[in-house]
């Protein structure tokens, strides 16, 4: 990162980033830390989290957690409360992408996708929203996908879950209106992350093979923008397309 980043815009803020072990999550953690926030890094891979925490220094706290587990959201809330007292920023970034053609979709992957892409986000959003509302301030950012707006073969399960997440996030914003808690969603287009590497390992083409993709930091910048809002502004929805995407 060569561009100038404010070291004080989020000074003293306590933030949580899920899916922080790589990709958009790791890039977002870096952006928030550089802006002055204390950051809890959440993902399953403890070694990756430790590496990132070492890079970011004392402002970072790693927490290895499988958000697909039913009690994970409560465990995260309890850990964050013990670490921070109160959380100011929640970035729900963790996600799983699987293609879903009717003839080839692996049904064993359905429940894990629901658990990570929807249920975990709802659980964490509700728990932290209640705390933020009681404190009169806070920011929740949920990561969707442009797949939520597409009706195309192979996108049924993933896009359907992201569409459900968008509806939940919109309603959460409405329910928290006037409370001091901002809620927003960011829907990235084609971005090079380990999700596409995983698709390729399973024999499917990664979407980043077809057009020049964005990089994780492109999305992290948008997340930081949401977190830096002041006054009465709430950027509630951002779709970010790669420049070559034509849908």
Short mmCIF file of C-alpha atoms in Angstrom, two decimals:
data_model
loop_
_atom_site.label_atom_id
_atom_site.label_comp_id
_atom_site.label_asym_id
_atom_site.label_seq_id
_atom_site.Cartn_x
_atom_site.Cartn_y
_atom_site.Cartn_z
CA UNK A 1 0.00 0.00 0.00
CA UNK A 2 1.69 3.16 -1.16
CA UNK A 3 -1.13 5.65 -0.91
CA UNK A 4 -1.57 7.79 2.17
CA UNK A 5 -3.88 6.33 4.81
CA UNK A 6 -5.14 8.25 7.81
CA UNK A 7 -3.65 6.85 10.99
CA UNK A 8 -6.35 8.35 13.17
CA UNK A 9 -9.69 8.04 11.36
CA UNK A 10 -10.59 4.94 13.41
CA UNK A 11 -8.34 5.61 16.40
CA UNK A 12 -9.62 3.86 19.51
CA UNK A 13 -12.25 1.87 17.60
CA UNK A 14 -12.57 -1.86 18.22
CA UNK A 15 -13.21 -3.94 15.11
CA UNK A 16 -13.89 -7.57 14.24
CA UNK A 17 -13.11 -9.02 10.81
CA UNK A 18 -14.28 -12.54 10.00
CA UNK A 19 -12.61 -14.54 7.28
CA UNK A 20 -9.46 -12.62 8.15
CA UNK A 21 -6.91 -15.32 7.29
CA UNK A 22 -6.70 -14.35 3.61
CA UNK A 23 -8.16 -12.35 0.73
CA UNK A 24 -10.63 -9.56 1.40
CA UNK A 25 -10.66 -10.25 5.14
CA UNK A 26 -6.89 -9.93 5.54
CA UNK A 27 -6.81 -6.82 3.34
CA UNK A 28 -9.61 -5.26 5.38
CA UNK A 29 -7.86 -6.01 8.66
CA UNK A 30 -4.76 -4.23 7.34
CA UNK A 31 -6.79 -1.19 6.28
CA UNK A 32 -8.59 -0.92 9.61
CA UNK A 33 -5.41 -1.37 11.61
CA UNK A 34 -3.61 1.30 9.55
CA UNK A 35 -6.53 3.63 10.25
CA UNK A 36 -5.97 3.20 13.99
CA UNK A 37 -8.44 0.47 14.96
CA UNK A 38 -7.86 -2.46 17.26
CA UNK A 39 -8.71 -5.54 15.19
CA UNK A 40 -9.84 -9.02 16.19
CA UNK A 41 -8.93 -11.44 13.40
CA UNK A 42 -11.37 -14.34 13.08
CA UNK A 43 -11.03 -17.44 10.91
CA UNK A 44 -10.42 -21.17 11.18
CA UNK A 45 -6.72 -21.19 10.27
CA UNK A 46 -4.84 -20.25 13.42
CA UNK A 47 -1.42 -20.20 11.73
CA UNK A 48 -2.57 -17.67 9.11
CA UNK A 49 -4.12 -15.49 11.80
CA UNK A 50 -0.92 -15.57 13.85
CA UNK A 51 1.10 -14.47 10.82
CA UNK A 52 -1.24 -11.55 10.15
CA UNK A 53 -1.34 -10.58 13.83
CA UNK A 54 2.46 -10.51 13.90
CA UNK A 55 2.45 -8.29 10.82
CA UNK A 56 -0.10 -5.86 12.28
CA UNK A 57 1.40 -5.73 15.75
CA UNK A 58 -0.23 -5.22 19.16
CA UNK A 59 -3.45 -3.80 17.71
CA UNK A 60 -4.34 -7.27 16.35
CA UNK A 61 -5.82 -10.20 18.26
CA UNK A 62 -6.19 -13.59 16.52
CA UNK A 63 -9.18 -15.80 17.28
CA UNK A 64 -9.36 -19.20 15.60
CA UNK A 65 -13.04 -20.09 15.26
CA UNK A 66 -15.23 -22.10 12.91
CA UNK A 67 -18.20 -19.83 12.30
CA UNK A 68 -20.12 -22.75 10.85
CA UNK A 69 -20.59 -24.12 14.35
CA UNK A 70 -23.89 -23.27 16.03
CA UNK A 71 -22.31 -21.72 19.12
CA UNK A 72 -19.56 -19.85 17.25
CA UNK A 73 -21.36 -16.50 17.11
CA UNK A 74 -21.87 -16.47 20.86
CA UNK A 75 -18.25 -17.55 21.38
CA UNK A 76 -17.11 -14.66 19.18
CA UNK A 77 -19.31 -12.19 21.02
CA UNK A 78 -18.01 -13.38 24.39
CA UNK A 79 -14.38 -13.23 23.26
CA UNK A 80 -14.80 -9.74 21.80
CA UNK A 81 -16.54 -8.49 24.92
CA UNK A 82 -13.74 -9.87 27.09
CA UNK A 83 -11.09 -8.32 24.81
CA UNK A 84 -12.67 -4.96 24.00
CA UNK A 85 -15.52 -4.33 26.40
CA UNK A 86 -17.59 -3.18 23.45
CA UNK A 87 -17.21 -3.62 19.71
CA UNK A 88 -17.53 -0.62 17.38
CA UNK A 89 -17.15 -2.31 13.98
CA UNK A 90 -18.24 -5.75 12.77
CA UNK A 91 -17.17 -6.91 9.31
CA UNK A 92 -18.93 -10.15 8.33
CA UNK A 93 -16.69 -11.29 5.49
CA UNK A 94 -16.33 -15.06 5.90
CA UNK A 95 -17.95 -17.00 3.08
CA UNK A 96 -17.93 -20.17 1.00
CA UNK A 97 -18.49 -20.29 -2.76
CA UNK A 98 -19.64 -23.44 -4.52
CA UNK A 99 -21.20 -23.69 -7.96
CA UNK A 100 -24.58 -25.37 -8.00
CA UNK A 101 -25.51 -26.93 -11.33
CA UNK A 102 -28.40 -29.32 -10.79
CA UNK A 103 -26.51 -32.36 -12.09
CA UNK A 104 -23.30 -31.83 -10.20
CA UNK A 105 -23.91 -29.92 -6.98
CA UNK A 106 -22.60 -31.83 -3.97
CA UNK A 107 -25.50 -31.91 -1.51
CA UNK A 108 -23.09 -32.47 1.38
CA UNK A 109 -21.89 -28.89 0.85
CA UNK A 110 -25.33 -27.31 1.21
CA UNK A 111 -25.55 -27.07 4.99
CA UNK A 112 -21.99 -25.73 5.42
CA UNK A 113 -22.76 -23.03 2.83
CA UNK A 114 -25.94 -22.04 4.64
CA UNK A 115 -24.14 -22.03 7.98
CA UNK A 116 -21.25 -19.79 6.88
CA UNK A 117 -22.87 -17.57 4.25
CA UNK A 118 -26.13 -16.85 6.03
CA UNK A 119 -26.71 -18.27 9.51
CA UNK A 120 -23.37 -17.13 10.97
CA UNK A 121 -23.82 -13.61 9.59
CA UNK A 122 -27.33 -13.35 11.00
CA UNK A 123 -26.27 -14.61 14.43
CA UNK A 124 -23.26 -12.33 14.75
CA UNK A 125 -25.14 -9.33 13.34
CA UNK A 126 -27.95 -9.70 15.85
CA UNK A 127 -25.69 -10.21 18.85
CA UNK A 128 -23.46 -7.24 18.10
CA UNK A 129 -26.33 -5.04 16.88
CA UNK A 130 -27.97 -5.32 20.29
CA UNK A 131 -24.76 -4.29 22.03
CA UNK A 132 -24.16 -1.43 19.60
CA UNK A 133 -27.74 -0.19 19.89
CA UNK A 134 -27.46 -0.14 23.68
CA UNK A 135 -24.28 1.93 23.32
CA UNK A 136 -25.77 4.29 20.74
CA UNK A 137 -23.21 3.73 17.98
CA UNK A 138 -21.55 1.14 15.78
CA UNK A 139 -20.97 -0.08 12.24
CA UNK A 140 -21.92 -3.44 10.72
CA UNK A 141 -20.76 -4.30 7.20
CA UNK A 142 -21.94 -7.54 5.62
CA UNK A 143 -20.19 -8.88 2.52
CA UNK A 144 -22.55 -10.00 -0.22
CA UNK A 145 -21.72 -10.59 -3.88
CA UNK A 146 -22.91 -9.38 -7.26
CA UNK A 147 -24.01 -13.01 -7.55
CA UNK A 148 -27.02 -12.01 -5.45
CA UNK A 149 -28.26 -9.96 -8.41
CA UNK A 150 -27.56 -12.52 -11.14
CA UNK A 151 -29.89 -15.21 -12.43
CA UNK A 152 -27.52 -17.60 -14.15
CA UNK A 153 -26.92 -21.31 -14.25
CA UNK A 154 -24.73 -22.48 -11.42
CA UNK A 155 -25.45 -19.56 -9.10
CA UNK A 156 -28.64 -20.79 -7.48
CA UNK A 157 -27.42 -21.76 -4.02
CA UNK A 158 -24.65 -19.20 -3.58
CA UNK A 159 -26.61 -16.35 -5.17
CA UNK A 160 -29.75 -17.32 -3.31
CA UNK A 161 -27.97 -17.21 0.05
CA UNK A 162 -26.40 -13.85 -0.77
CA UNK A 163 -29.80 -12.49 -1.84
CA UNK A 164 -31.24 -13.61 1.49
CA UNK A 165 -28.34 -11.96 3.27
CA UNK A 166 -29.01 -8.71 1.43
CA UNK A 167 -32.66 -8.74 2.48
CA UNK A 168 -31.66 -9.39 6.10
CA UNK A 169 -29.07 -6.59 6.00
CA UNK A 170 -31.51 -4.08 4.52
CA UNK A 171 -34.09 -4.86 7.19
CA UNK A 172 -31.47 -4.69 9.94
CA UNK A 173 -30.56 -1.20 8.77
CA UNK A 174 -34.22 -0.16 8.91
CA UNK A 175 -34.72 -1.64 12.36
CA UNK A 176 -31.65 0.19 13.68
CA UNK A 177 -32.49 3.52 12.03
CA UNK A 178 -32.07 6.36 14.50
CA UNK A 179 -30.10 4.24 16.97
CA UNK A 180 -26.67 5.50 15.95
CA UNK A 181 -25.77 2.12 14.42
CA UNK A 182 -24.92 2.13 10.72
CA UNK A 183 -25.53 -1.00 8.64
CA UNK A 184 -24.28 -1.57 5.14
CA UNK A 185 -23.53 -4.27 2.62
CA UNK A 186 -20.84 -4.49 -0.01
CA UNK A 187 -21.29 -6.72 -3.06
CA UNK A 188 -17.96 -7.36 -4.78
CA UNK A 189 -17.62 -8.46 -8.36
CA UNK A 190 -14.84 -10.73 -9.60
CA UNK A 191 -12.00 -10.49 -7.10
CA UNK A 192 -8.95 -12.72 -6.87
CA UNK A 193 -9.20 -14.64 -3.60
CA UNK A 194 -8.63 -18.18 -2.36
CA UNK A 195 -12.28 -18.92 -3.16
CA UNK A 196 -11.37 -19.13 -6.84
CA UNK A 197 -8.30 -21.23 -6.10
CA UNK A 198 -10.56 -23.62 -4.23
CA UNK A 199 -12.95 -23.79 -7.20
CA UNK A 200 -10.07 -24.64 -9.51
CA UNK A 201 -8.83 -27.35 -7.13
CA UNK A 202 -12.29 -28.92 -7.36
CA UNK A 203 -12.12 -28.95 -11.15
CA UNK A 204 -14.27 -25.87 -11.78
CA UNK A 205 -13.08 -22.77 -13.64
CA UNK A 206 -12.41 -19.76 -11.41
CA UNK A 207 -14.37 -16.71 -12.47
CA UNK A 208 -11.16 -14.71 -12.45
CA UNK A 209 -10.03 -16.69 -15.51
CA UNK A 210 -12.48 -14.88 -17.76
CA UNK A 211 -11.82 -11.20 -17.02
CA UNK A 212 -9.11 -9.14 -15.32
CA UNK A 213 -10.20 -9.33 -11.67
CA UNK A 214 -10.02 -6.88 -8.82
CA UNK A 215 -7.68 -7.49 -5.90
CA UNK A 216 -8.80 -7.84 -2.26
CA UNK A 217 -7.55 -4.37 -1.31
CA UNK A 218 -9.99 -2.83 -3.81
CA UNK A 219 -12.82 -4.15 -1.66
CA UNK A 220 -11.05 -3.34 1.60
CA UNK A 221 -10.94 0.33 0.59
CA UNK A 222 -14.72 0.35 0.20
CA UNK A 223 -15.17 -1.28 3.59
CA UNK A 224 -12.91 1.33 5.18
CA UNK A 225 -14.97 4.07 3.52
CA UNK A 226 -18.12 2.73 5.18
CA UNK A 227 -16.38 2.59 8.55
CA UNK A 228 -15.11 6.17 8.28
CA UNK A 229 -18.52 7.77 7.74
CA UNK A 230 -19.53 10.55 10.08
CA UNK A 231 -22.59 12.66 10.78
CA UNK A 232 -25.89 11.34 9.48
CA UNK A 233 -24.49 9.49 6.47
CA UNK A 234 -24.97 5.75 6.05
CA UNK A 235 -23.65 4.27 2.80
CA UNK A 236 -25.97 1.30 2.98
CA UNK A 237 -25.20 -0.54 -0.26
CA UNK A 238 -22.19 -0.65 -2.58
CA UNK A 239 -21.78 -2.83 -5.67
CA UNK A 240 -18.17 -2.95 -6.86
CA UNK A 241 -17.55 -4.33 -10.33
CA UNK A 242 -14.31 -5.14 -12.06
CA UNK A 243 -13.91 -2.71 -14.96
CA UNK A 244 -14.35 -5.50 -17.53
CA UNK A 245 -17.56 -6.93 -16.06
CA UNK A 246 -20.48 -6.33 -18.40
CA UNK A 247 -23.46 -7.35 -16.29
#
